[in-house]
Amino acid sequence: MMGFPAEKKVNRNFYKLFTERQQLNYRLHSVSCTGTEVHLSMCTFEFYRGNASAACRAGMPAVVSCLPGPLFAAGNAHKKKQRQQQQGQPRIRLKGGARVGEGRVEVLKSSEWGTICDDRWNLLSASVVCRELGFGSAKEALTGARMGQGTGPIHLNEVQCQGTEKSLWSCPFRNITQEDCKHTEDAAVRCNIPYMGYENLIRLAGGRTVFEGRVEVKRGSKWGTVCSDGWTTKEAMVACRQLGLGYSLHAVTETWYWDASNVTEMVMSGVKCAGHEMSLSHCQHHGTSLSCRNTGTRFAAGIICSETASDLLLHAPLVQETAYIEDRPLHMLYCAAEENCLSSSARLANWPYGHRRLLRFSSQIHNHGRADFRPKAGRHSWVWHECHRHYHSMDIFTHYDILTPNGTKVAEGHKASFCLEDTECEEDVAKRYECANFGEQGITVGCWDLYRHDIDCQWIDITDVKPGNYILQVVINPNFEVAESDFTNNAMKCNCKYDGHRIWVHSCHIGDALSEEANKRFEQYPGQLNNQIS
């Protein structure tokens, strides 16, 4: 209940001495749990009636000492010991949750991560997941993809734990068949976690609702603002999590339009977060030696939080199926050159003669989250491109890169989101965004935006790439400009072999879809050739 996965023995004699000096009031006795309950109130017990202070003559206060999970272990030695105990790749993880200890449950089977179907999903099974991950019992067992839809296989169905199991894999379950379940039925959990009090060290001021405002943090006994230099979606995500307000919708770097409170002093600068931290104080920052380019409350950091967020991911098989090489004449590439869609060596070419070699493929971007994906910029600041006759709503929406197996970039393309729209949707989902006639741009939950291989700039210029083995990488929303519930699934990778004339693209997968070992094999040993593409 208190958020800890296990307990350790305690010195009862110490507490016996302590209680002899105290006048104690007892409330409960004869508490009898089976150990599978998620809350103490679900055990059998009796209340003391009448003079409670005279009760429990033969006993003493019940005492418990809790062992923290890896995320909450105090000392490094403890963390090291726990890491040794948990050696090997974890076979279970949580994805897409705003807070620590919540998310869609994913399990690893045959080197591939997949989800759990919510049939018969309950608090007992959810508690086994929570304890296995180093948290306490489950607060909620969520059904119906409440933490967003996963991708890939659905590994388990009808999981029925008794509640005492050490691992979800020890529980009875049914293997899944495609007809049984869909990702709209992905199971999720909210776990009990230890109370850390982080929400008492941060507050919002001046916003129109409780979900927004200028960030104020407590350093020692003093409240102050945070410098907005380098303040991005990642830092805002941590601030929203610390406040318990869900996901970051916007990282605000100018807060002059929010009413000023009496706090004007800046107490934190240089904040740089990875995005998973529980508190801003856990991120890198300047400490006591503050340094801020723009001081004053006008440039104090602010946030707008949301209980839901989008989650974009690429349909990897389509990239593999549609990839091919085209030698495109330079006289057909003036617009693309104007929009910076060719490699830098194209500037030295003998225009309009000659050609560029392009690796072309289709990309289909799905929104599996719980909120629509909208461009960061409002339509008033979209940029009109006369040559292609369309508006760009984001400077860079995707990065397309060719990497060597050790990660060195040898070719790149990038694509502004000139037209974010609902190309197709799942059954029962209505399209909401259409670019035509200066329409609204975005991707609705349950819909996808398709960029066909024959669209300008839907390519990587590989004119200067030498024959060899490579990795094709596509990253959506690479600068984290728009909030998502999960940024770890924004990259897709494929193995490539290029012989100077043709290219073979295979083993395409979302970046976090495979086990660590499978990913290492993928990066170190480009696989056998298949899916020959001419």
Short mmCIF file of C-alpha atoms in Angstrom, two decimals:
data_model
loop_
_atom_site.label_atom_id
_atom_site.label_comp_id
_atom_site.label_asym_id
_atom_site.label_seq_id
_atom_site.Cartn_x
_atom_site.Cartn_y
_atom_site.Cartn_z
CA MET A 1 0.00 0.00 0.00
CA MET A 2 2.88 2.38 0.83
CA GLY A 3 4.51 1.71 -2.53
CA PHE A 4 7.26 -0.76 -1.53
CA PRO A 5 7.62 -4.21 -3.13
CA ALA A 6 8.93 -6.16 -0.10
CA GLU A 7 9.69 -6.04 3.60
CA LYS A 8 12.64 -7.02 5.80
CA LYS A 9 12.89 -8.31 9.37
CA VAL A 10 13.10 -5.73 12.14
CA ASN A 11 14.47 -5.73 15.67
CA ARG A 12 11.25 -6.11 17.65
CA ASN A 13 13.08 -5.72 21.00
CA PHE A 14 13.98 -2.12 20.11
CA TYR A 15 10.32 -1.30 19.56
CA LYS A 16 9.31 -3.19 22.73
CA LEU A 17 11.58 -0.93 24.81
CA PHE A 18 10.20 2.08 22.98
CA THR A 19 6.56 1.13 23.64
CA GLU A 20 7.15 0.57 27.37
CA ARG A 21 7.79 4.31 27.69
CA GLN A 22 4.75 5.31 25.63
CA GLN A 23 1.03 5.44 26.30
CA LEU A 24 -0.38 3.96 23.10
CA ASN A 25 -3.90 3.87 21.72
CA TYR A 26 -4.68 0.75 19.71
CA ARG A 27 -7.38 0.71 17.06
CA LEU A 28 -7.22 -2.73 15.41
CA HIS A 29 -6.34 -6.25 16.45
CA SER A 30 -6.40 -9.75 15.01
CA VAL A 31 -5.51 -8.48 11.55
CA SER A 32 -5.33 -11.51 9.25
CA CYS A 33 -4.27 -11.14 5.60
CA THR A 34 -3.58 -13.80 3.01
CA GLY A 35 -0.95 -11.53 1.45
CA THR A 36 -2.71 -11.09 -1.86
CA GLU A 37 -4.86 -8.12 -0.75
CA VAL A 38 -4.06 -4.78 -2.34
CA HIS A 39 -5.23 -2.79 0.69
CA LEU A 40 -5.21 -3.50 4.44
CA SER A 41 -8.95 -2.85 4.65
CA MET A 42 -9.53 -5.98 2.56
CA CYS A 43 -8.05 -8.22 5.29
CA THR A 44 -10.12 -9.56 8.19
CA PHE A 45 -9.63 -7.60 11.46
CA GLU A 46 -11.43 -6.49 14.58
CA PHE A 47 -11.85 -3.04 16.12
CA TYR A 48 -11.10 -2.41 19.77
CA ARG A 49 -14.12 -1.15 21.64
CA GLY A 50 -14.11 0.75 24.89
CA ASN A 51 -10.76 1.51 26.57
CA ALA A 52 -8.33 1.04 23.70
CA SER A 53 -5.27 2.17 25.73
CA ALA A 54 -5.66 -0.83 28.06
CA ALA A 55 -5.88 -3.24 25.12
CA CYS A 56 -3.14 -5.37 23.60
CA ARG A 57 -1.61 -6.27 27.02
CA ALA A 58 -0.04 -9.41 25.60
CA GLY A 59 1.27 -7.79 22.42
CA MET A 60 2.98 -4.68 21.08
CA PRO A 61 2.43 -2.34 18.14
CA ALA A 62 2.70 -4.01 14.75
CA VAL A 63 5.93 -2.86 13.10
CA VAL A 64 6.96 -3.10 9.47
CA SER A 65 10.19 -2.19 7.69
CA CYS A 66 9.83 -1.72 3.94
CA LEU A 67 12.43 -2.35 1.26
CA PRO A 68 12.38 0.30 -1.49
CA GLY A 69 12.42 -0.69 -5.15
CA PRO A 70 15.35 0.28 -7.43
CA LEU A 71 13.96 3.73 -8.29
CA PHE A 72 13.66 4.70 -4.64
CA ALA A 73 16.72 3.04 -3.09
CA ALA A 74 18.66 5.61 -1.07
CA GLY A 75 22.30 4.52 -1.32
CA ASN A 76 24.36 3.52 -4.35
CA ALA A 77 25.42 0.29 -2.62
CA HIS A 78 21.77 -0.66 -2.27
CA LYS A 79 21.12 0.18 -5.91
CA LYS A 80 24.15 -1.86 -6.97
CA LYS A 81 22.95 -4.85 -4.93
CA GLN A 82 19.47 -4.62 -6.44
CA ARG A 83 20.91 -4.33 -9.95
CA GLN A 84 22.90 -7.52 -9.33
CA GLN A 85 19.73 -9.25 -8.14
CA GLN A 86 17.95 -8.17 -11.30
CA GLN A 87 20.72 -9.07 -13.72
CA GLY A 88 19.64 -9.85 -17.21
CA GLN A 89 17.14 -8.12 -19.45
CA PRO A 90 13.87 -7.28 -17.68
CA ARG A 91 10.91 -9.12 -19.21
CA ILE A 92 8.27 -6.57 -18.25
CA ARG A 93 7.94 -2.78 -18.53
CA LEU A 94 5.43 0.08 -18.34
CA LYS A 95 4.93 2.45 -21.28
CA GLY A 96 3.01 5.66 -21.95
CA GLY A 97 2.20 6.70 -18.37
CA ALA A 98 2.57 10.31 -17.18
CA ARG A 99 3.66 9.37 -13.65
CA VAL A 100 6.18 6.92 -12.25
CA GLY A 101 4.60 3.53 -11.62
CA GLU A 102 1.84 3.74 -14.21
CA GLY A 103 1.56 2.72 -17.84
CA ARG A 104 0.61 0.13 -20.42
CA VAL A 105 2.01 -3.29 -19.44
CA GLU A 106 4.42 -4.74 -22.02
CA VAL A 107 6.17 -8.12 -21.80
CA LEU A 108 9.17 -9.57 -23.65
CA LYS A 109 8.74 -12.86 -25.48
CA SER A 110 11.02 -14.32 -28.18
CA SER A 111 13.11 -11.09 -28.14
CA GLU A 112 10.07 -8.97 -29.05
CA TRP A 113 8.10 -6.64 -26.78
CA GLY A 114 4.32 -6.97 -26.86
CA THR A 115 1.21 -6.12 -24.86
CA ILE A 116 -1.31 -7.95 -22.65
CA CYS A 117 -5.00 -8.33 -23.52
CA ASP A 118 -7.31 -6.97 -20.80
CA ASP A 119 -9.64 -10.02 -20.65
CA ARG A 120 -10.00 -10.93 -16.92
CA TRP A 121 -7.34 -8.33 -16.02
CA ASN A 122 -7.69 -7.46 -12.32
CA LEU A 123 -5.96 -5.97 -9.26
CA LEU A 124 -4.29 -9.24 -8.26
CA SER A 125 -2.50 -9.61 -11.62
CA ALA A 126 -1.77 -5.88 -11.73
CA SER A 127 -0.20 -6.07 -8.23
CA VAL A 128 2.15 -8.86 -9.36
CA VAL A 129 3.29 -6.55 -12.19
CA CYS A 130 3.77 -3.63 -9.80
CA ARG A 131 5.82 -5.62 -7.28
CA GLU A 132 7.92 -7.22 -10.01
CA LEU A 133 8.83 -3.71 -11.20
CA GLY A 134 9.79 -2.56 -7.69
CA PHE A 135 6.60 -0.75 -6.65
CA GLY A 136 3.88 -1.63 -4.13
CA SER A 137 0.50 -3.18 -4.85
CA ALA A 138 -1.68 -1.92 -7.69
CA LYS A 139 -3.94 1.06 -7.14
CA GLU A 140 -5.82 0.41 -10.40
CA ALA A 141 -5.96 -2.31 -13.06
CA LEU A 142 -6.81 -0.41 -16.24
CA THR A 143 -8.48 -1.88 -19.31
CA GLY A 144 -9.39 -0.64 -22.80
CA ALA A 145 -5.97 0.87 -23.69
CA ARG A 146 -6.39 3.58 -21.05
CA MET A 147 -2.63 4.29 -21.33
CA GLY A 148 -2.64 4.33 -25.14
CA GLN A 149 -2.37 1.47 -27.61
CA GLY A 150 0.77 -0.58 -28.04
CA THR A 151 2.11 -2.01 -31.29
CA GLY A 152 3.49 -5.36 -32.35
CA PRO A 153 2.25 -8.66 -30.93
CA ILE A 154 -0.23 -9.16 -28.07
CA HIS A 155 1.60 -11.84 -26.10
CA LEU A 156 -0.76 -12.79 -23.25
CA ASN A 157 -4.49 -13.09 -22.64
CA GLU A 158 -6.66 -13.99 -19.64
CA VAL A 159 -3.82 -13.59 -17.12
CA GLN A 160 -5.02 -14.90 -13.75
CA CYS A 161 -2.54 -14.35 -10.93
CA GLN A 162 -3.29 -15.33 -7.35
CA GLY A 163 -1.31 -12.32 -6.12
CA THR A 164 1.62 -14.07 -4.42
CA GLU A 165 3.65 -14.74 -7.59
CA LYS A 166 7.10 -13.18 -7.94
CA SER A 167 6.60 -12.65 -11.67
CA LEU A 168 3.75 -12.27 -14.11
CA TRP A 169 5.26 -15.15 -16.08
CA SER A 170 4.48 -17.47 -13.13
CA CYS A 171 0.75 -16.74 -13.47
CA PRO A 172 -1.63 -18.86 -15.60
CA PHE A 173 -2.45 -17.21 -18.94
CA ARG A 174 -3.69 -18.07 -22.38
CA ASN A 175 -1.57 -17.52 -25.49
CA ILE A 176 -3.15 -15.01 -27.82
CA THR A 177 -4.52 -15.45 -31.30
CA GLN A 178 -5.16 -12.46 -33.52
CA GLU A 179 -8.94 -12.97 -33.44
CA ASP A 180 -9.04 -12.84 -29.63
CA CYS A 181 -7.85 -9.32 -29.02
CA LYS A 182 -6.90 -5.98 -30.51
CA HIS A 183 -4.65 -3.20 -29.21
CA THR A 184 -7.77 -1.28 -28.16
CA GLU A 185 -7.88 -3.84 -25.32
CA ASP A 186 -4.32 -3.35 -24.02
CA ALA A 187 -4.03 -3.72 -20.24
CA ALA A 188 -2.38 -1.09 -18.02
CA VAL A 189 -1.69 -0.43 -14.33
CA ARG A 190 -1.35 2.33 -11.77
CA CYS A 191 0.92 1.20 -8.93
CA ASN A 192 1.28 2.48 -5.37
CA ILE A 193 4.63 4.27 -5.08
CA PRO A 194 6.39 5.65 -1.99
CA TYR A 195 5.37 9.15 -0.95
CA MET A 196 8.40 11.34 -1.70
CA GLY A 197 6.87 14.79 -1.17
CA TYR A 198 8.26 16.15 -4.45
CA GLU A 199 5.00 17.96 -5.22
CA ASN A 200 5.62 20.20 -2.18
CA LEU A 201 8.77 21.61 -3.81
CA ILE A 202 7.08 23.04 -6.91
CA ARG A 203 4.02 25.18 -7.68
CA LEU A 204 2.44 27.14 -10.52
CA ALA A 205 1.56 30.83 -10.46
CA GLY A 206 -0.52 33.11 -12.68
CA GLY A 207 -2.19 30.54 -14.94
CA ARG A 208 -5.82 30.57 -16.01
CA THR A 209 -6.33 26.98 -14.79
CA VAL A 210 -4.57 24.64 -12.35
CA PHE A 211 -2.89 22.98 -15.36
CA GLU A 212 -0.79 26.01 -16.37
CA GLY A 213 1.37 28.78 -15.01
CA ARG A 214 4.85 30.08 -14.32
CA VAL A 215 6.98 27.42 -12.55
CA GLU A 216 8.14 28.27 -9.03
CA VAL A 217 10.42 25.91 -7.07
CA LYS A 218 11.51 25.76 -3.46
CA ARG A 219 15.27 25.84 -2.81
CA GLY A 220 15.95 25.63 0.92
CA SER A 221 13.29 27.82 2.52
CA LYS A 222 13.00 30.15 -0.47
CA TRP A 223 10.57 30.05 -3.43
CA GLY A 224 11.74 31.39 -6.79
CA THR A 225 11.42 31.14 -10.56
CA VAL A 226 13.29 28.96 -13.08
CA CYS A 227 15.34 30.46 -15.95
CA SER A 228 13.77 29.59 -19.31
CA ASP A 229 17.10 29.29 -21.21
CA GLY A 230 16.99 25.82 -22.81
CA TRP A 231 13.53 25.10 -21.35
CA THR A 232 12.00 22.43 -23.61
CA THR A 233 9.20 19.85 -23.64
CA LYS A 234 11.44 17.41 -21.71
CA GLU A 235 11.92 19.77 -18.76
CA ALA A 236 8.22 20.69 -18.87
CA MET A 237 7.34 16.95 -18.81
CA VAL A 238 9.27 16.54 -15.55
CA ALA A 239 7.60 19.63 -14.02
CA CYS A 240 4.11 18.35 -14.95
CA ARG A 241 4.98 14.90 -13.52
CA GLN A 242 6.28 16.44 -10.27
CA LEU A 243 3.03 18.37 -9.91
CA GLY A 244 0.93 15.28 -10.69
CA LEU A 245 -0.67 17.06 -13.66
CA GLY A 246 -0.03 14.53 -16.42
CA TYR A 247 1.92 15.37 -19.59
CA SER A 248 3.43 18.61 -20.83
CA LEU A 249 1.39 20.23 -23.58
CA HIS A 250 3.68 23.28 -23.95
CA ALA A 251 7.01 24.40 -22.53
CA VAL A 252 6.55 28.17 -22.15
CA THR A 253 9.69 30.35 -22.27
CA GLU A 254 8.03 33.78 -21.95
CA THR A 255 5.53 34.18 -19.13
CA TRP A 256 4.96 37.95 -19.09
CA TYR A 257 1.25 37.50 -19.92
CA TRP A 258 0.63 35.54 -16.68
CA ASP A 259 -0.06 37.63 -13.59
CA ALA A 260 3.07 38.05 -11.52
CA SER A 261 3.01 36.70 -7.96
CA ASN A 262 5.16 38.26 -5.27
CA VAL A 263 7.95 35.83 -6.22
CA THR A 264 10.38 37.49 -8.64
CA GLU A 265 13.76 36.05 -7.67
CA MET A 266 15.26 33.33 -9.86
CA VAL A 267 16.57 30.33 -7.89
CA MET A 268 17.26 27.74 -10.64
CA SER A 269 18.97 27.88 -14.05
CA GLY A 270 20.56 25.59 -16.63
CA VAL A 271 17.90 22.89 -16.16
CA LYS A 272 18.47 19.98 -18.55
CA CYS A 273 16.36 16.84 -18.09
CA ALA A 274 16.43 13.44 -19.78
CA GLY A 275 12.65 13.36 -19.36
CA HIS A 276 12.17 10.44 -16.95
CA GLU A 277 13.09 12.26 -13.71
CA MET A 278 10.59 12.56 -10.84
CA SER A 279 11.65 16.09 -9.85
CA LEU A 280 13.37 19.08 -11.50
CA SER A 281 16.02 18.88 -8.77
CA HIS A 282 17.03 15.45 -10.20
CA CYS A 283 17.86 17.04 -13.58
CA GLN A 284 21.18 18.69 -14.37
CA HIS A 285 21.20 22.36 -13.36
CA HIS A 286 23.64 25.11 -12.41
CA GLY A 287 23.25 24.60 -8.65
CA THR A 288 23.98 27.72 -6.63
CA SER A 289 26.03 29.47 -9.37
CA LEU A 290 23.05 30.76 -11.38
CA SER A 291 23.47 31.93 -14.96
CA CYS A 292 20.57 33.20 -17.09
CA ARG A 293 20.65 35.17 -20.33
CA ASN A 294 17.26 36.80 -19.74
CA THR A 295 16.36 37.50 -16.14
CA GLY A 296 13.11 38.67 -14.57
CA THR A 297 9.68 37.06 -14.48
CA ARG A 298 9.12 37.83 -18.17
CA PHE A 299 11.53 35.03 -19.13
CA ALA A 300 10.72 32.68 -16.26
CA ALA A 301 9.91 29.11 -17.33
CA GLY A 302 6.25 28.12 -17.54
CA ILE A 303 4.22 25.05 -18.44
CA ILE A 304 0.83 24.00 -19.73
CA CYS A 305 0.02 20.43 -18.68
CA SER A 306 -2.60 17.96 -19.91
CA GLU A 307 -4.02 14.71 -18.58
CA THR A 308 -3.69 13.13 -22.04
CA ALA A 309 -1.13 13.25 -24.86
CA SER A 310 -0.62 11.99 -28.41
CA ASP A 311 1.76 9.15 -29.27
CA LEU A 312 3.11 8.91 -32.82
CA LEU A 313 4.82 5.90 -34.33
CA LEU A 314 5.81 4.78 -37.78
CA HIS A 315 4.38 1.71 -39.51
CA ALA A 316 7.71 -0.05 -40.04
CA PRO A 317 6.66 -2.81 -42.50
CA LEU A 318 5.50 -0.20 -45.07
CA VAL A 319 8.99 1.35 -45.22
CA GLN A 320 10.43 -2.09 -45.94
CA GLU A 321 7.82 -2.87 -48.61
CA THR A 322 8.10 0.42 -50.52
CA ALA A 323 11.82 1.31 -50.49
CA TYR A 324 13.56 1.71 -53.86
CA ILE A 325 16.22 3.80 -55.60
CA GLU A 326 15.48 6.52 -58.16
CA ASP A 327 17.99 8.50 -60.21
CA ARG A 328 16.12 11.79 -60.52
CA PRO A 329 17.23 14.43 -63.08
CA LEU A 330 18.36 17.73 -61.54
CA HIS A 331 15.92 19.76 -63.67
CA MET A 332 13.09 18.08 -61.70
CA LEU A 333 14.59 18.98 -58.32
CA TYR A 334 14.54 22.80 -58.16
CA CYS A 335 11.69 22.91 -55.62
CA ALA A 336 13.31 20.20 -53.50
CA ALA A 337 16.62 22.08 -53.49
CA GLU A 338 14.83 25.25 -52.42
CA GLU A 339 13.36 23.37 -49.46
CA ASN A 340 16.73 21.89 -48.48
CA CYS A 341 15.75 18.28 -49.30
CA LEU A 342 19.03 17.36 -51.00
CA SER A 343 22.49 16.76 -49.54
CA SER A 344 24.89 19.70 -49.40
CA SER A 345 26.94 18.45 -52.38
CA ALA A 346 23.95 19.15 -54.67
CA ARG A 347 24.87 22.85 -54.53
CA LEU A 348 28.06 22.03 -56.45
CA ALA A 349 26.27 20.04 -59.17
CA ASN A 350 26.11 21.20 -62.80
CA TRP A 351 22.44 22.32 -62.76
CA PRO A 352 20.22 21.47 -64.64
CA TYR A 353 22.32 18.58 -66.00
CA GLY A 354 22.97 15.31 -64.23
CA HIS A 355 20.92 13.62 -61.51
CA ARG A 356 20.74 12.79 -57.80
CA ARG A 357 20.36 9.26 -56.49
CA LEU A 358 17.43 9.08 -54.04
CA LEU A 359 16.34 6.34 -51.63
CA ARG A 360 12.55 6.65 -51.69
CA PHE A 361 9.96 5.00 -49.42
CA SER A 362 6.49 5.61 -48.03
CA SER A 363 5.95 6.48 -44.39
CA GLN A 364 2.70 6.00 -42.51
CA ILE A 365 2.55 7.76 -39.14
CA HIS A 366 -0.07 6.56 -36.65
CA ASN A 367 -1.37 8.35 -33.56
CA HIS A 368 -1.84 5.64 -30.90
CA GLY A 369 -2.09 8.10 -28.00
CA ARG A 370 -5.05 9.58 -26.15
CA ALA A 371 -4.99 13.10 -27.63
CA ASP A 372 -4.76 14.52 -31.16
CA PHE A 373 -1.30 15.46 -32.43
CA ARG A 374 -1.31 19.16 -33.31
CA PRO A 375 1.56 21.27 -34.68
CA LYS A 376 3.27 23.42 -32.06
CA ALA A 377 2.78 26.59 -34.10
CA GLY A 378 -0.64 28.13 -34.69
CA ARG A 379 -1.75 28.66 -38.28
CA HIS A 380 -0.87 32.38 -38.04
CA SER A 381 2.82 31.39 -38.06
CA TRP A 382 2.76 28.63 -40.69
CA VAL A 383 5.16 29.29 -43.58
CA TRP A 384 3.92 29.36 -47.18
CA HIS A 385 6.19 27.65 -49.74
CA GLU A 386 5.35 29.00 -53.19
CA CYS A 387 7.27 26.38 -55.16
CA HIS A 388 5.32 23.43 -53.73
CA ARG A 389 2.31 25.63 -52.92
CA HIS A 390 1.69 24.45 -49.38
CA TYR A 391 2.08 25.58 -45.76
CA HIS A 392 4.72 24.21 -43.40
CA SER A 393 3.34 23.88 -39.87
CA MET A 394 6.54 22.52 -38.24
CA ASP A 395 10.15 23.30 -39.22
CA ILE A 396 11.17 19.66 -38.94
CA PHE A 397 8.70 16.84 -38.50
CA THR A 398 10.89 13.83 -39.36
CA HIS A 399 14.59 13.06 -39.79
CA TYR A 400 15.64 10.47 -42.37
CA ASP A 401 19.23 9.23 -41.91
CA ILE A 402 21.57 6.60 -43.32
CA LEU A 403 24.00 5.47 -40.58
CA THR A 404 26.97 3.14 -40.53
CA PRO A 405 26.53 0.18 -38.11
CA ASN A 406 28.51 2.16 -35.48
CA GLY A 407 26.11 5.12 -35.75
CA THR A 408 28.03 7.55 -38.01
CA LYS A 409 25.69 9.54 -40.25
CA VAL A 410 26.56 9.28 -43.96
CA ALA A 411 23.39 10.76 -45.51
CA GLU A 412 20.38 12.62 -44.19
CA GLY A 413 17.07 14.02 -45.27
CA HIS A 414 14.54 15.98 -43.31
CA LYS A 415 10.95 16.73 -43.91
CA ALA A 416 8.93 19.65 -42.71
CA SER A 417 5.36 18.70 -41.87
CA PHE A 418 3.95 20.52 -44.88
CA CYS A 419 0.64 18.72 -44.54
CA LEU A 420 -0.28 16.91 -41.33
CA GLU A 421 -3.66 15.32 -41.92
CA ASP A 422 -5.82 12.25 -41.40
CA THR A 423 -5.21 10.19 -44.55
CA GLU A 424 -7.02 7.14 -43.15
CA CYS A 425 -8.63 6.19 -39.83
CA GLU A 426 -9.64 3.06 -37.95
CA GLU A 427 -13.28 1.97 -38.08
CA ASP A 428 -15.64 4.30 -36.20
CA VAL A 429 -13.06 7.13 -36.10
CA ALA A 430 -13.93 10.28 -38.04
CA LYS A 431 -11.27 12.34 -39.85
CA ARG A 432 -10.80 15.78 -38.28
CA TYR A 433 -7.82 17.26 -40.12
CA GLU A 434 -7.44 18.05 -43.82
CA CYS A 435 -4.83 20.35 -45.34
CA ALA A 436 -6.75 21.44 -48.43
CA ASN A 437 -7.85 25.09 -48.54
CA PHE A 438 -5.68 26.10 -45.58
CA GLY A 439 -7.50 23.59 -43.35
CA GLU A 440 -6.52 22.56 -39.84
CA GLN A 441 -3.47 20.30 -39.54
CA GLY A 442 -3.00 17.39 -37.14
CA ILE A 443 -3.46 13.62 -36.68
CA THR A 444 -6.54 12.36 -34.80
CA VAL A 445 -6.27 9.53 -32.27
CA GLY A 446 -6.83 6.30 -34.22
CA CYS A 447 -5.82 7.84 -37.58
CA TRP A 448 -2.64 7.98 -39.65
CA ASP A 449 -0.94 10.35 -42.04
CA LEU A 450 0.51 8.74 -45.16
CA TYR A 451 3.44 10.29 -47.06
CA ARG A 452 3.68 8.34 -50.31
CA HIS A 453 7.07 7.46 -51.76
CA ASP A 454 6.41 9.62 -54.86
CA ILE A 455 5.97 12.91 -52.90
CA ASP A 456 8.76 15.48 -53.18
CA CYS A 457 11.30 15.27 -50.30
CA GLN A 458 10.02 11.84 -49.23
CA TRP A 459 13.54 10.48 -49.69
CA ILE A 460 17.17 10.44 -48.62
CA ASP A 461 19.76 11.77 -51.08
CA ILE A 462 22.34 8.91 -51.22
CA THR A 463 24.32 10.25 -54.21
CA ASP A 464 27.52 10.38 -52.11
CA VAL A 465 27.02 7.09 -50.22
CA LYS A 466 29.55 4.33 -50.96
CA PRO A 467 28.45 0.68 -51.25
CA GLY A 468 28.21 -1.14 -47.91
CA ASN A 469 26.03 -2.20 -44.98
CA TYR A 470 24.02 0.57 -43.31
CA ILE A 471 21.14 1.37 -40.98
CA LEU A 472 18.18 3.39 -42.27
CA GLN A 473 16.75 5.44 -39.40
CA VAL A 474 13.56 7.51 -39.37
CA VAL A 475 12.79 9.70 -36.34
CA ILE A 476 9.41 11.42 -35.88
CA ASN A 477 9.13 14.69 -33.94
CA PRO A 478 12.93 14.60 -33.43
CA ASN A 479 13.18 17.89 -31.52
CA PHE A 480 10.35 16.96 -29.12
CA GLU A 481 8.50 20.06 -30.31
CA VAL A 482 5.10 18.50 -29.64
CA ALA A 483 4.27 16.64 -26.43
CA GLU A 484 3.81 12.87 -26.61
CA SER A 485 3.16 10.29 -23.93
CA ASP A 486 6.14 8.24 -25.12
CA PHE A 487 9.17 9.53 -27.03
CA THR A 488 11.05 6.19 -26.88
CA ASN A 489 9.03 4.74 -29.80
CA ASN A 490 9.63 7.67 -32.20
CA ALA A 491 12.58 6.08 -34.02
CA MET A 492 12.40 3.28 -36.58
CA LYS A 493 15.44 1.35 -37.83
CA CYS A 494 16.09 -0.97 -40.78
CA ASN A 495 19.13 -2.87 -42.01
CA CYS A 496 20.30 -1.83 -45.50
CA LYS A 497 22.73 -3.25 -47.99
CA TYR A 498 23.73 -1.02 -50.90
CA ASP A 499 25.87 -2.43 -53.71
CA GLY A 500 26.17 0.78 -55.71
CA HIS A 501 23.25 -0.09 -57.99
CA ARG A 502 20.49 -1.59 -55.85
CA ILE A 503 19.47 -1.45 -52.20
CA TRP A 504 18.06 -4.14 -49.90
CA VAL A 505 16.04 -2.94 -46.91
CA HIS A 506 15.05 -5.46 -44.23
CA SER A 507 14.46 -6.05 -40.48
CA CYS A 508 12.56 -2.76 -40.09
CA HIS A 509 11.29 -2.23 -36.53
CA ILE A 510 10.40 0.48 -34.03
CA GLY A 511 13.49 1.37 -31.97
CA ASP A 512 12.27 -0.10 -28.66
CA ALA A 513 10.36 -3.09 -30.05
CA LEU A 514 13.16 -5.64 -29.54
CA SER A 515 15.17 -6.89 -26.57
CA GLU A 516 18.57 -5.33 -25.85
CA GLU A 517 20.33 -8.44 -27.17
CA ALA A 518 18.29 -8.45 -30.39
CA ASN A 519 19.03 -4.75 -30.90
CA LYS A 520 22.76 -5.35 -30.44
CA ARG A 521 22.66 -8.18 -32.98
CA PHE A 522 20.74 -5.93 -35.37
CA GLU A 523 23.32 -3.12 -35.12
CA GLN A 524 26.45 -5.26 -35.21
CA TYR A 525 25.55 -7.85 -37.83
CA PRO A 526 23.42 -6.62 -40.71
CA GLY A 527 21.33 -9.71 -41.48
CA GLN A 528 21.13 -11.90 -44.53
CA LEU A 529 19.81 -10.24 -47.65
CA ASN A 530 16.14 -10.48 -48.31
CA ASN A 531 13.36 -8.31 -49.69
CA GLN A 532 15.43 -7.50 -52.75
CA ILE A 533 14.40 -4.10 -54.07
CA SER A 534 15.56 -2.80 -57.38
#
